[in-house]
Coordinates of C-alpha atoms and ligand atoms in Angstrom, one line a residue:
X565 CA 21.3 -8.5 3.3
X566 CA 18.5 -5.6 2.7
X567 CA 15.7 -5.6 0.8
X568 CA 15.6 -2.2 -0.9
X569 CA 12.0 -0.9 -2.5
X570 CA 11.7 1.4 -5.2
X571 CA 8.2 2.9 -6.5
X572 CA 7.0 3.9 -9.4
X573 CA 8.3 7.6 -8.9
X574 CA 11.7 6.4 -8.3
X575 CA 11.4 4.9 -11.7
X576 CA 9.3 7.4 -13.4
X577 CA 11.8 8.6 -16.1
X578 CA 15.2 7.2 -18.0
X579 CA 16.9 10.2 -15.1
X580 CA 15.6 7.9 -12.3
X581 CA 16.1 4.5 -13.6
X582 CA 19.4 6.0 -13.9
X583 CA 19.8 7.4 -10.5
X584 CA 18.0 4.2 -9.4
X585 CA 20.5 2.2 -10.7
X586 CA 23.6 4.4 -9.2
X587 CA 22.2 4.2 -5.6
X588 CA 21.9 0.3 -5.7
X589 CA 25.1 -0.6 -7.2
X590 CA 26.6 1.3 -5.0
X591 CA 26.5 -1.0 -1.8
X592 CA 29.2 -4.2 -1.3
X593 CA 26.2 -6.4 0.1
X594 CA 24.0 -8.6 -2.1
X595 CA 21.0 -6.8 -1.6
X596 CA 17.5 -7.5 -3.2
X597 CA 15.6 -4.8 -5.2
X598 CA 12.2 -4.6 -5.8
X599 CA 10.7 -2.4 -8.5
X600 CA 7.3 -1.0 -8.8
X601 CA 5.8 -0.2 -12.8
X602 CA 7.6 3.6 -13.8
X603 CA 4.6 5.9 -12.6
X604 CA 1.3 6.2 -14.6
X605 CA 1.9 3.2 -16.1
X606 CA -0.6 0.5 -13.6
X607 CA -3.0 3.8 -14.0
X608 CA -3.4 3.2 -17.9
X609 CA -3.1 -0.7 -17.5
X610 CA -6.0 -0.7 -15.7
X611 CA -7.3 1.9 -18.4
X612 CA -7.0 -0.7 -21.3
X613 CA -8.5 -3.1 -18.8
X614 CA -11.2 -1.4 -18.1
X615 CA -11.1 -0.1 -22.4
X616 CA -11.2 -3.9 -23.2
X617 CA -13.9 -5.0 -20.4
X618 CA -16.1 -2.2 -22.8
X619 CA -15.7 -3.8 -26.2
X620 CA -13.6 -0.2 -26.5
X621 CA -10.8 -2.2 -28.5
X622 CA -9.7 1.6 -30.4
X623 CA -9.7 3.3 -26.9
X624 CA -7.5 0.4 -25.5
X625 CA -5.6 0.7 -28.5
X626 CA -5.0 4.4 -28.0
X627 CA -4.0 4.2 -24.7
X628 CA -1.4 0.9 -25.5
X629 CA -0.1 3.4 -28.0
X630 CA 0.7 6.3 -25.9
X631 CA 2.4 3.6 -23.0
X632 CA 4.7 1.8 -25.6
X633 CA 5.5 5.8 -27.1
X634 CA 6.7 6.2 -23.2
X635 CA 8.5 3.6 -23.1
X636 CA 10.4 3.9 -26.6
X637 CA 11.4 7.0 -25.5
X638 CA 12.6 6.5 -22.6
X639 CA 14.9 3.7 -23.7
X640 CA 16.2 5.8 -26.4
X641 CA 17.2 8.0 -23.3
X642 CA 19.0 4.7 -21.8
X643 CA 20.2 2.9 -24.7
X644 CA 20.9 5.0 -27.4
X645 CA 21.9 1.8 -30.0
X646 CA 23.5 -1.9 -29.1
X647 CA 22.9 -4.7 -27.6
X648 CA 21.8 -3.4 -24.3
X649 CA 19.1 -1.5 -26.8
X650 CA 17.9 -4.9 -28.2
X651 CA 17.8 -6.4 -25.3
X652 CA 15.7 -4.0 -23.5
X653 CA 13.7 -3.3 -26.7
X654 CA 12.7 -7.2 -26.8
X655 CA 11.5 -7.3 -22.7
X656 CA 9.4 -3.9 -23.4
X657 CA 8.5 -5.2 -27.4
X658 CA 7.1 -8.6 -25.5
X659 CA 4.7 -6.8 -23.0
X660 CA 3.5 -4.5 -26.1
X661 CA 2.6 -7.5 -27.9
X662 CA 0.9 -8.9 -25.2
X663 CA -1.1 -6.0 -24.4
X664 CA -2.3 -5.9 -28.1
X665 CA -3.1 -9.8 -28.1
X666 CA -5.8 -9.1 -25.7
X667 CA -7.0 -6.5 -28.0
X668 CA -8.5 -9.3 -30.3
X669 CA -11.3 -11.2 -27.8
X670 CA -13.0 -10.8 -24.6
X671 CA -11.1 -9.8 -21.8
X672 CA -11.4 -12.1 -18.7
X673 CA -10.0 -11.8 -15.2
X674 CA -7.2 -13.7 -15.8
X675 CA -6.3 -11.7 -19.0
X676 CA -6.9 -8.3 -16.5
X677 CA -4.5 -9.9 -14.0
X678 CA -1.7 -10.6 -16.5
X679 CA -2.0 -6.8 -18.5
X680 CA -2.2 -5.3 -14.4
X681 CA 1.6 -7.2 -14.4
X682 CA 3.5 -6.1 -17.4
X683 CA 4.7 -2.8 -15.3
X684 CA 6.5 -3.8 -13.3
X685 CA 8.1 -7.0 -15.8
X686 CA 9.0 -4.0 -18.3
X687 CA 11.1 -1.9 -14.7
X688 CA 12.8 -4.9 -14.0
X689 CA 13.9 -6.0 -17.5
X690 CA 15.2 -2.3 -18.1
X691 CA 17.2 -1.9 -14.6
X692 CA 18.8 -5.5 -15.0
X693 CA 19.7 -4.2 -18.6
X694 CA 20.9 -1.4 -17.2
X695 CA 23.0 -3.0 -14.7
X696 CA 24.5 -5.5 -17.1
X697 CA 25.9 -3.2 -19.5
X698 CA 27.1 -1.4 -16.4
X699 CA 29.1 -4.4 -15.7
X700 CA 27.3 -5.3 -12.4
X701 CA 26.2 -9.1 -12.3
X702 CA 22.7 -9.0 -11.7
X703 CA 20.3 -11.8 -11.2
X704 CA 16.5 -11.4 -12.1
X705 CA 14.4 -13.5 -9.8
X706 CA 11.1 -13.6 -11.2
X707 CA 8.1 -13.0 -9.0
X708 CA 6.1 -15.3 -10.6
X709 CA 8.4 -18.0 -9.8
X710 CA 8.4 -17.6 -6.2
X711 CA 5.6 -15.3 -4.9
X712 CA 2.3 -17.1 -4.5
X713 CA -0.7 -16.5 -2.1
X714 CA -3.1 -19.0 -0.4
X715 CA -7.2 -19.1 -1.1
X716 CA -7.3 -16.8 1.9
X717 CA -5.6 -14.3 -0.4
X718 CA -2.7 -14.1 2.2
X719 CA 0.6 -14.6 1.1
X720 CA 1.7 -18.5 1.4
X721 CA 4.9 -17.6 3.3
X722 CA 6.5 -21.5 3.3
X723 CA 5.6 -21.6 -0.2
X724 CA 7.9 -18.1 -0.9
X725 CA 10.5 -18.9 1.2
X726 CA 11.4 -22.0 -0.3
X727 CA 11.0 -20.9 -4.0
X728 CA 13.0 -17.7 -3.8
X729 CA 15.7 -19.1 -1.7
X730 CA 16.4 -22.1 -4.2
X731 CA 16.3 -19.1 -7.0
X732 CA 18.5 -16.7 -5.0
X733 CA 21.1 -20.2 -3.9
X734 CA 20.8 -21.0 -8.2
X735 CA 23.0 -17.4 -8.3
X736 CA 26.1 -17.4 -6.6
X737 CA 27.6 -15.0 -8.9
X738 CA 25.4 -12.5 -8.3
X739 CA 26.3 -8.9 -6.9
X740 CA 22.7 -8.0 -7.1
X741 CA 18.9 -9.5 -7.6
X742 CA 15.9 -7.8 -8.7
X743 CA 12.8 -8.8 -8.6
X744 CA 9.3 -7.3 -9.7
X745 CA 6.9 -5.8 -6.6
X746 CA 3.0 -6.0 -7.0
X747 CA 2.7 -9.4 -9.1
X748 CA 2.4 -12.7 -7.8
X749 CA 0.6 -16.0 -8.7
X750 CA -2.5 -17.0 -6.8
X751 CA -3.3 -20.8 -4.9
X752 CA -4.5 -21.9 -8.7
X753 CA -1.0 -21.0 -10.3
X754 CA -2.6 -17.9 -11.9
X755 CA -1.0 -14.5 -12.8
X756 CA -2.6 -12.3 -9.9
X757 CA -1.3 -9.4 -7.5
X758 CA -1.1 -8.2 -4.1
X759 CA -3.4 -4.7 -4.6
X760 CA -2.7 -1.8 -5.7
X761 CA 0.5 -0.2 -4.2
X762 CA 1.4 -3.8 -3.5
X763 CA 4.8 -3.1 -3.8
X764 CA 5.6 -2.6 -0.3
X765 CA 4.1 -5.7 0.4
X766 CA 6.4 -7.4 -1.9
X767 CA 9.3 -5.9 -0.2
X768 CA 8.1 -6.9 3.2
X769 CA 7.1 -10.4 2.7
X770 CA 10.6 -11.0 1.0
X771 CA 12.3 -9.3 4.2
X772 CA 10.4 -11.1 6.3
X773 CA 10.9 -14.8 4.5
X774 CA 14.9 -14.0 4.5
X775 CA 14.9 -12.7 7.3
X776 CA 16.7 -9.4 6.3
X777 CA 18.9 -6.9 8.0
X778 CA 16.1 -4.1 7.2
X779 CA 13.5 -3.0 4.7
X780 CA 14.0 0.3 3.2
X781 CA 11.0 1.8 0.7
X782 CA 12.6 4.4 -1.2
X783 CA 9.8 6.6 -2.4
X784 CA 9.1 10.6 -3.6
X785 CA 9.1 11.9 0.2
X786 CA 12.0 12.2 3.0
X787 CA 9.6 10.0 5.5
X788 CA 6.4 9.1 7.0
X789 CA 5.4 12.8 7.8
X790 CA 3.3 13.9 10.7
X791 CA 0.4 14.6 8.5
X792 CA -0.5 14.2 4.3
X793 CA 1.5 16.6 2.7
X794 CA -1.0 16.8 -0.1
X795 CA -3.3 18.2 2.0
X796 CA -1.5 20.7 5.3
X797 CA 1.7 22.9 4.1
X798 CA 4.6 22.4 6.3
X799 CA 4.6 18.5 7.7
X800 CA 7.3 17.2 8.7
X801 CA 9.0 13.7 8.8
X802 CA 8.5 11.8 12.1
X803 CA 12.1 10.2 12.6
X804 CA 10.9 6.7 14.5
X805 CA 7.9 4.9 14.7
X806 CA 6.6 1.6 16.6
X807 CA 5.4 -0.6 14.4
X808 CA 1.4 -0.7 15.8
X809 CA 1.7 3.1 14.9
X810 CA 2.7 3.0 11.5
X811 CA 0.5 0.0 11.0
X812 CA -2.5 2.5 12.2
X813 CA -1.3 5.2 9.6
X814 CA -0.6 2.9 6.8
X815 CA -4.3 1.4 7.2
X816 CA -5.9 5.1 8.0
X817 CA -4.6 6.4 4.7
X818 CA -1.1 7.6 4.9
X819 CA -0.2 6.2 1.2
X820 CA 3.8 6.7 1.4
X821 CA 2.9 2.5 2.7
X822 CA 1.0 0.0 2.0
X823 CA -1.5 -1.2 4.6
X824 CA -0.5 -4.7 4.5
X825 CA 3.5 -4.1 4.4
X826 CA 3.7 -3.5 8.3
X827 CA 2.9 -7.2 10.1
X828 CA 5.8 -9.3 8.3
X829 CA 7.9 -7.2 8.8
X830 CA 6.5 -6.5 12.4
X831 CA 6.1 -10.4 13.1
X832 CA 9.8 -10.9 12.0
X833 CA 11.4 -7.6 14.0
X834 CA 12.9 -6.7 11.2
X835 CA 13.2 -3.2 10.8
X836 CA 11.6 -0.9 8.0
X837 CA 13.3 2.6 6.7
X838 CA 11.7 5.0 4.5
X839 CA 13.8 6.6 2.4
X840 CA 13.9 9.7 -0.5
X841 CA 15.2 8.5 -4.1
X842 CA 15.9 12.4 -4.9
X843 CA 17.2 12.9 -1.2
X844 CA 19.3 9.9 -0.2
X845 CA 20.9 11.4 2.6
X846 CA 18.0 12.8 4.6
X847 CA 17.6 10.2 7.1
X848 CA 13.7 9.4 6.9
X849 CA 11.8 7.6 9.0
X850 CA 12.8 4.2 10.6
X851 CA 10.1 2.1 12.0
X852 CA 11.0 -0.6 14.3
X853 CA 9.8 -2.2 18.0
X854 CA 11.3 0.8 20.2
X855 CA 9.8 4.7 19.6
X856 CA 9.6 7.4 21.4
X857 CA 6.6 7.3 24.2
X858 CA 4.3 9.7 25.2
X859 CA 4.0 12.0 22.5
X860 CA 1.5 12.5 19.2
X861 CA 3.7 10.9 15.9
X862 CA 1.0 12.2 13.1
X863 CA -2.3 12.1 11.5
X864 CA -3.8 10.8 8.3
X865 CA -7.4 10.4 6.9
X866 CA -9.0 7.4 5.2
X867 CA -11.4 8.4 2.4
X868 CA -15.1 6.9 1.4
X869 CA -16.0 6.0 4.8
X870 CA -19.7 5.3 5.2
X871 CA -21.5 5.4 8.8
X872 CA -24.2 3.0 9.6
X873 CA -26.6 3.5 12.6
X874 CA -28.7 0.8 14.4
X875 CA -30.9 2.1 16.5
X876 CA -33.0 -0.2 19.0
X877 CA -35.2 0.2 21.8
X878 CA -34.4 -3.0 22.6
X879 CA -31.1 -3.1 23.2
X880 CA -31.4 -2.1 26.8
X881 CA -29.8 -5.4 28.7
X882 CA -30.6 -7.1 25.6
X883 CA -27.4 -9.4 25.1
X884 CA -26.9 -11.1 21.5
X885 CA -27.5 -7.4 19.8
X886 CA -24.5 -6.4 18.9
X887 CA -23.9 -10.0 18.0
X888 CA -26.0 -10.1 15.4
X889 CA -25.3 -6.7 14.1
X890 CA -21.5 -8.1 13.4
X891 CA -23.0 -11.4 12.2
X892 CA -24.9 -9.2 9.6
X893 CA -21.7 -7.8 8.2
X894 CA -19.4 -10.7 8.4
X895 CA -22.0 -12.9 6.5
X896 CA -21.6 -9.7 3.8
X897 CA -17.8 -10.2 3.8
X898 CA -17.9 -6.7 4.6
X899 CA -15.0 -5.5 7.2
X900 CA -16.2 -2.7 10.1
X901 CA -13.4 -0.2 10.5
X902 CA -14.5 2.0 13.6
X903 CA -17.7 1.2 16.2
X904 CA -19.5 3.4 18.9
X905 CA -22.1 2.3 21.2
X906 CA -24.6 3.5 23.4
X907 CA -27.4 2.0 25.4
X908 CA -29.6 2.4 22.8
X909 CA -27.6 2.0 19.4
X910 CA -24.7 1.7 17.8
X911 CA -22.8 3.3 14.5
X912 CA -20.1 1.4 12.9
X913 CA -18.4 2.4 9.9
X914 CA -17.4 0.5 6.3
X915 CA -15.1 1.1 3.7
X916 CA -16.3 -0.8 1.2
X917 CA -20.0 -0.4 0.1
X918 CA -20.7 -2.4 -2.4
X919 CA -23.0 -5.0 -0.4
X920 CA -24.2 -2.1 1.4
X921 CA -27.9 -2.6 0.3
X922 CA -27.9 -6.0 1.1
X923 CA -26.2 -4.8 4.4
X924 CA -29.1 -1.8 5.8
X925 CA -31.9 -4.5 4.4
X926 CA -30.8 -7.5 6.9
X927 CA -30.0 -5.0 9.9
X928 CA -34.0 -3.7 9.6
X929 CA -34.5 -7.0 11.3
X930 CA -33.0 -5.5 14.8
X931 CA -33.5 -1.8 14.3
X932 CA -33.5 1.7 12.9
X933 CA -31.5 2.0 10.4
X934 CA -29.4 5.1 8.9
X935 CA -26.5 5.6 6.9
X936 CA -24.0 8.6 6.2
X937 CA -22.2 8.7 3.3
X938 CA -19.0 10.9 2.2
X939 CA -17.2 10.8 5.3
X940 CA -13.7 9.9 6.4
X941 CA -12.0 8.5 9.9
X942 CA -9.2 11.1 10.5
X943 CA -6.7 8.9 12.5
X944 CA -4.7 10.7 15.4
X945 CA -1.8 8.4 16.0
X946 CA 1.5 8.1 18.6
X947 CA 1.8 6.5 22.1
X948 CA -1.7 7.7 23.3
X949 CA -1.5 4.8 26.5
X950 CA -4.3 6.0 28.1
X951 CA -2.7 7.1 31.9
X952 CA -1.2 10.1 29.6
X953 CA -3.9 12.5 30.6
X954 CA -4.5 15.8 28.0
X955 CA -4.3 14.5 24.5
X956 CA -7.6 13.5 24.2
X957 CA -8.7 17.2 25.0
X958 CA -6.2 18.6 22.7
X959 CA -7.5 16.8 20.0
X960 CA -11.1 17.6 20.3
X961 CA -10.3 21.2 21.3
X962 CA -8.8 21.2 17.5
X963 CA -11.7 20.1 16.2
X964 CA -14.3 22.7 18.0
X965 CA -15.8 24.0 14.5
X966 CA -16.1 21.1 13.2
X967 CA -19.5 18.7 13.2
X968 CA -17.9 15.1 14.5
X969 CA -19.9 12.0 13.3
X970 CA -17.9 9.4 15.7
X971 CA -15.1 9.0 18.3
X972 CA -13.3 6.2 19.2
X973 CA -10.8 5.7 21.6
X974 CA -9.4 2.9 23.9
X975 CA -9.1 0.3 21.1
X976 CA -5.4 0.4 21.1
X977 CA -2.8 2.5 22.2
X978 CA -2.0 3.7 19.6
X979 CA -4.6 5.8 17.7
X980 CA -7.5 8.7 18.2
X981 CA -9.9 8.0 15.4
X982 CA -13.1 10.7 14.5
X983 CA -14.9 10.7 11.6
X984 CA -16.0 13.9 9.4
X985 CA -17.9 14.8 6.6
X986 CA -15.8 14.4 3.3
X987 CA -16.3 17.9 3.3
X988 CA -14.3 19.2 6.6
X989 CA -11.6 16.9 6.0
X990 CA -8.6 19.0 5.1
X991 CA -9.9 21.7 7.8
X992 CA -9.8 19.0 10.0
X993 CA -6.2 17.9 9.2
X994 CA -5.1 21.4 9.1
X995 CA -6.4 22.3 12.8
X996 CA -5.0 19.0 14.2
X997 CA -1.3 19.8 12.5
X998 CA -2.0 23.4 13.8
X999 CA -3.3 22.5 17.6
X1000 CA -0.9 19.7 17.8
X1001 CA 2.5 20.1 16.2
X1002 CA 3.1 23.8 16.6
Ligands
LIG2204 P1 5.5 5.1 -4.4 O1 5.1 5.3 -5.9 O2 7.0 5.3 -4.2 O3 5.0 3.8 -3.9 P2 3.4 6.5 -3.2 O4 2.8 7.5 -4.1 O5 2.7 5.2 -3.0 O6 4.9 6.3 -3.6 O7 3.6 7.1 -1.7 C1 4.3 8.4 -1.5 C2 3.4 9.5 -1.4 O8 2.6 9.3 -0.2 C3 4.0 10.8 -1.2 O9 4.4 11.5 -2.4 C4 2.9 11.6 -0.4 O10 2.2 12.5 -1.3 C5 1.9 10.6 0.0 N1 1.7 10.6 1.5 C6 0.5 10.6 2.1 N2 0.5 10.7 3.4 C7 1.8 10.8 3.7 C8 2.6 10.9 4.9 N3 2.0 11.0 6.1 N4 3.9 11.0 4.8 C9 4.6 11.0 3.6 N5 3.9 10.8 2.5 C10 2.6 10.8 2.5
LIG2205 N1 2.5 -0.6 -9.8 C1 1.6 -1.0 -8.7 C2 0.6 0.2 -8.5 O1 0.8 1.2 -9.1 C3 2.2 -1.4 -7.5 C4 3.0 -0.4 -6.7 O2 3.4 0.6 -7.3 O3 3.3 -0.7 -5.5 O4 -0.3 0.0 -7.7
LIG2206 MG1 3.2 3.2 -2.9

């Protein structure tokens, strides 16, 4: 059994919730599919969310308009008239009304978390429509029956496993299941989800709990390429990766995967393909325990990175220093993404600034303190094991014109990190691609 991943690209139109549907009924095996929300439509969720925190109930209601005009039309595209019409036209008809129910009082988190899920409910009532009139026996298993996470926010893996294999053993008929990415319940039984993009998540945690043949995320691109094609013209997919390197490039900003979609998968050894919806025959990129060694797989580049600096005079021999500096962050709930010391200071970096006030004012206690804002860790990855001599060089000779804020290397084998202003970023990417894949 596979667990096959769709996003909301691959979904993005009646054409691809069409084409969608032909590349999963295809297969003999009873394979699980997980659907993200069509495209754009989490975006303006979050947009009535945020209408509604406002007291904005005629923006809200604007943007609820133009969503439900998407979605009318695109089921007119599907289901011209009948039953399978109705039937879709009451899954879709239930989320609008929800939507507009919030539309009459506060909005609370628990409303935002339940509007954030109606996405990806409307995909998978319209595909398992769409399968049924197509004569396929499909199965909905509902996420919010079987996906749940801990306090800790992690995913409460016995909990899962149990739950979806009582739903899955409640369906022997079944040729297919779907079941909806993103959304889950949290330890108090309410509607919550796994971040944006959590879709991949989904996907994994499922693979990992039944323990699947493979994982395949079927997205917009042939592959993991060997840099962000939004950014350098002419990347190119990287056939095979070890997991600890696309773990590196999922977390440094390489969006085709979700950060957090690598370790179950990873813990479980089962393997994860990325595959094209448009292109299903190009082979993408498989990521498993066994990868080519010795080479440079590709780069990506995490955004809003801040740099903090503690200088001290006193941290000459002076142990319990860098103790306290991480002391100072963790009691901020504040993760460090890259560090770099010297005798008499160290810089570490943040992604997420919002104690980071709080954060400067505490670490005046042991030091000078700076900060630089607007810059990004660019994230050299591949099997960099450190008795390879040269790649080092090779990278920093790329970035020669280029001011460098940090280095950091050594922490793994798997990944070069330097941080730049915001501003050199795409320079930086294109000289790497340039230096180091042509
Ligand atoms: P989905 O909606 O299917 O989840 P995403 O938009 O989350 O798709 O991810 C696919 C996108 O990731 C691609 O369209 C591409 O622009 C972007 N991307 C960024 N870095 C990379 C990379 N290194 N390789 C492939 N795609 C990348
Ligand atoms: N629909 C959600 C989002 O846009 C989850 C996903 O697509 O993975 O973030
Ligand atoms: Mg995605």
């Amino acid at each position: 059994m596979k667990v096959l991943k769709f996003g909301g690209t691959s979904v993005g139109s009646a054409k691809r919730i069409e084409h969608v549907a032909d590349l999963i009924s295809a297969p003999l095996e009873r394979n699980i599919v997980v659907l993200s929300a069509m495209s754009g439509t989490t975006n303006s969720l979050v947009e009535i969310s945020e209408y509604l925190y406002k007291g904005n109930v005629p923006g809200a209601q604007e943007t609820i308009n133009a969503l439900q005009a998407k979605y009318t039309a695109t089921l007119s595209e599907l289901f011209p008239d009948g039953e399978s019409r109705s039937a879709a036209d009451a899954a879709v008809g239930r989320s609008f009304a929800l939507l507009r129910s919030y539309c009459t009082s506060p909005l609370t988190a628990s409303g935002e978390k339940e509007i954030l899920a109606q996405g990806e409910l409307m995909s998978t009532a319209i595909m398992q429509t769409l399968l049924t009139r197509r004569g396929i026996r499909t199965a909905l298993l509902p996420a919010l029956d079987y996906m749940r996470t801990l306090a800790s926010g992690e995913p409460d893996m016995d909990y899962i496993s149990s739950h979806l294999r009582r739903l899955i053993e409640l369906e022997p008929e079944a040729d297919i299941f779907i079941t909806q990415g993103y959304i889950c319940r949290n330890d108090h039984g309410g509607v919550d989800n796994l971040k944006r993009g959590g879709s991949d998540y989904t996907a994994s945690i499922i693979g990992a709990v039944l323990d699947a043949d493979e994982i395949q995320i079927w997205t917009d691109i042939d592959g993991m390429h060997n840099n962000d094609p939004r950014y350098v013209e002419g990347t190119r997919p990287v056939r095979r990766l070890h997991f600890e390197e696309a773990a590196e490039l999922a977390y440094f900003g390489a969006k085709i995967l979700h950060p957090s979609c690598v370790l179950p998968a990873k813990l479980h050894n089962i393997p994860v393909r990325l595959l094209n919806t448009m292109e299903p025959e190009a082979p993408g990129t498989l990521i498993c325990n066994a990868a080519p060694d010795g080479t440079i797989k590709a780069i990506a580049a995490k955004d809003g990175i801040t740099a903090i600096k503690i200088k001290s005079g006193r941290m000459l021999l002076a142990y319990g220093f860098l103790h306290k500096v991480f002391e100072t962050f963790e009691n901020h709930r504040t993760s460090i993404d890259m560090i770099a010391t010297s005798e008499v200071g160290v810089t570490l970096t943040i992604d997420n600034d919002s104690r980071l006030a709080a954060i400067v004012d505490d670490l005046k206690h042991f030091g000078t303190v700076t900060v630089d804002t607007d810059m990004v860790i660019i994230c050299i990855v591949g099997d960099l094991e450190w008795h390879n001599c040269g790649f080092e060089t090779r990278v920093l000779e790329a970035l020669a014109d280029i001011p460098v804020r940090m280095i950091s290397f050594g922490g793994s084998n798997y990944n070069i990190s330097v941080v730049v202003q915001a501003c050199d970023k795409v320079k930086a990417l294109r000289a790497l691609s340039a230096k180091l894949f042509q």
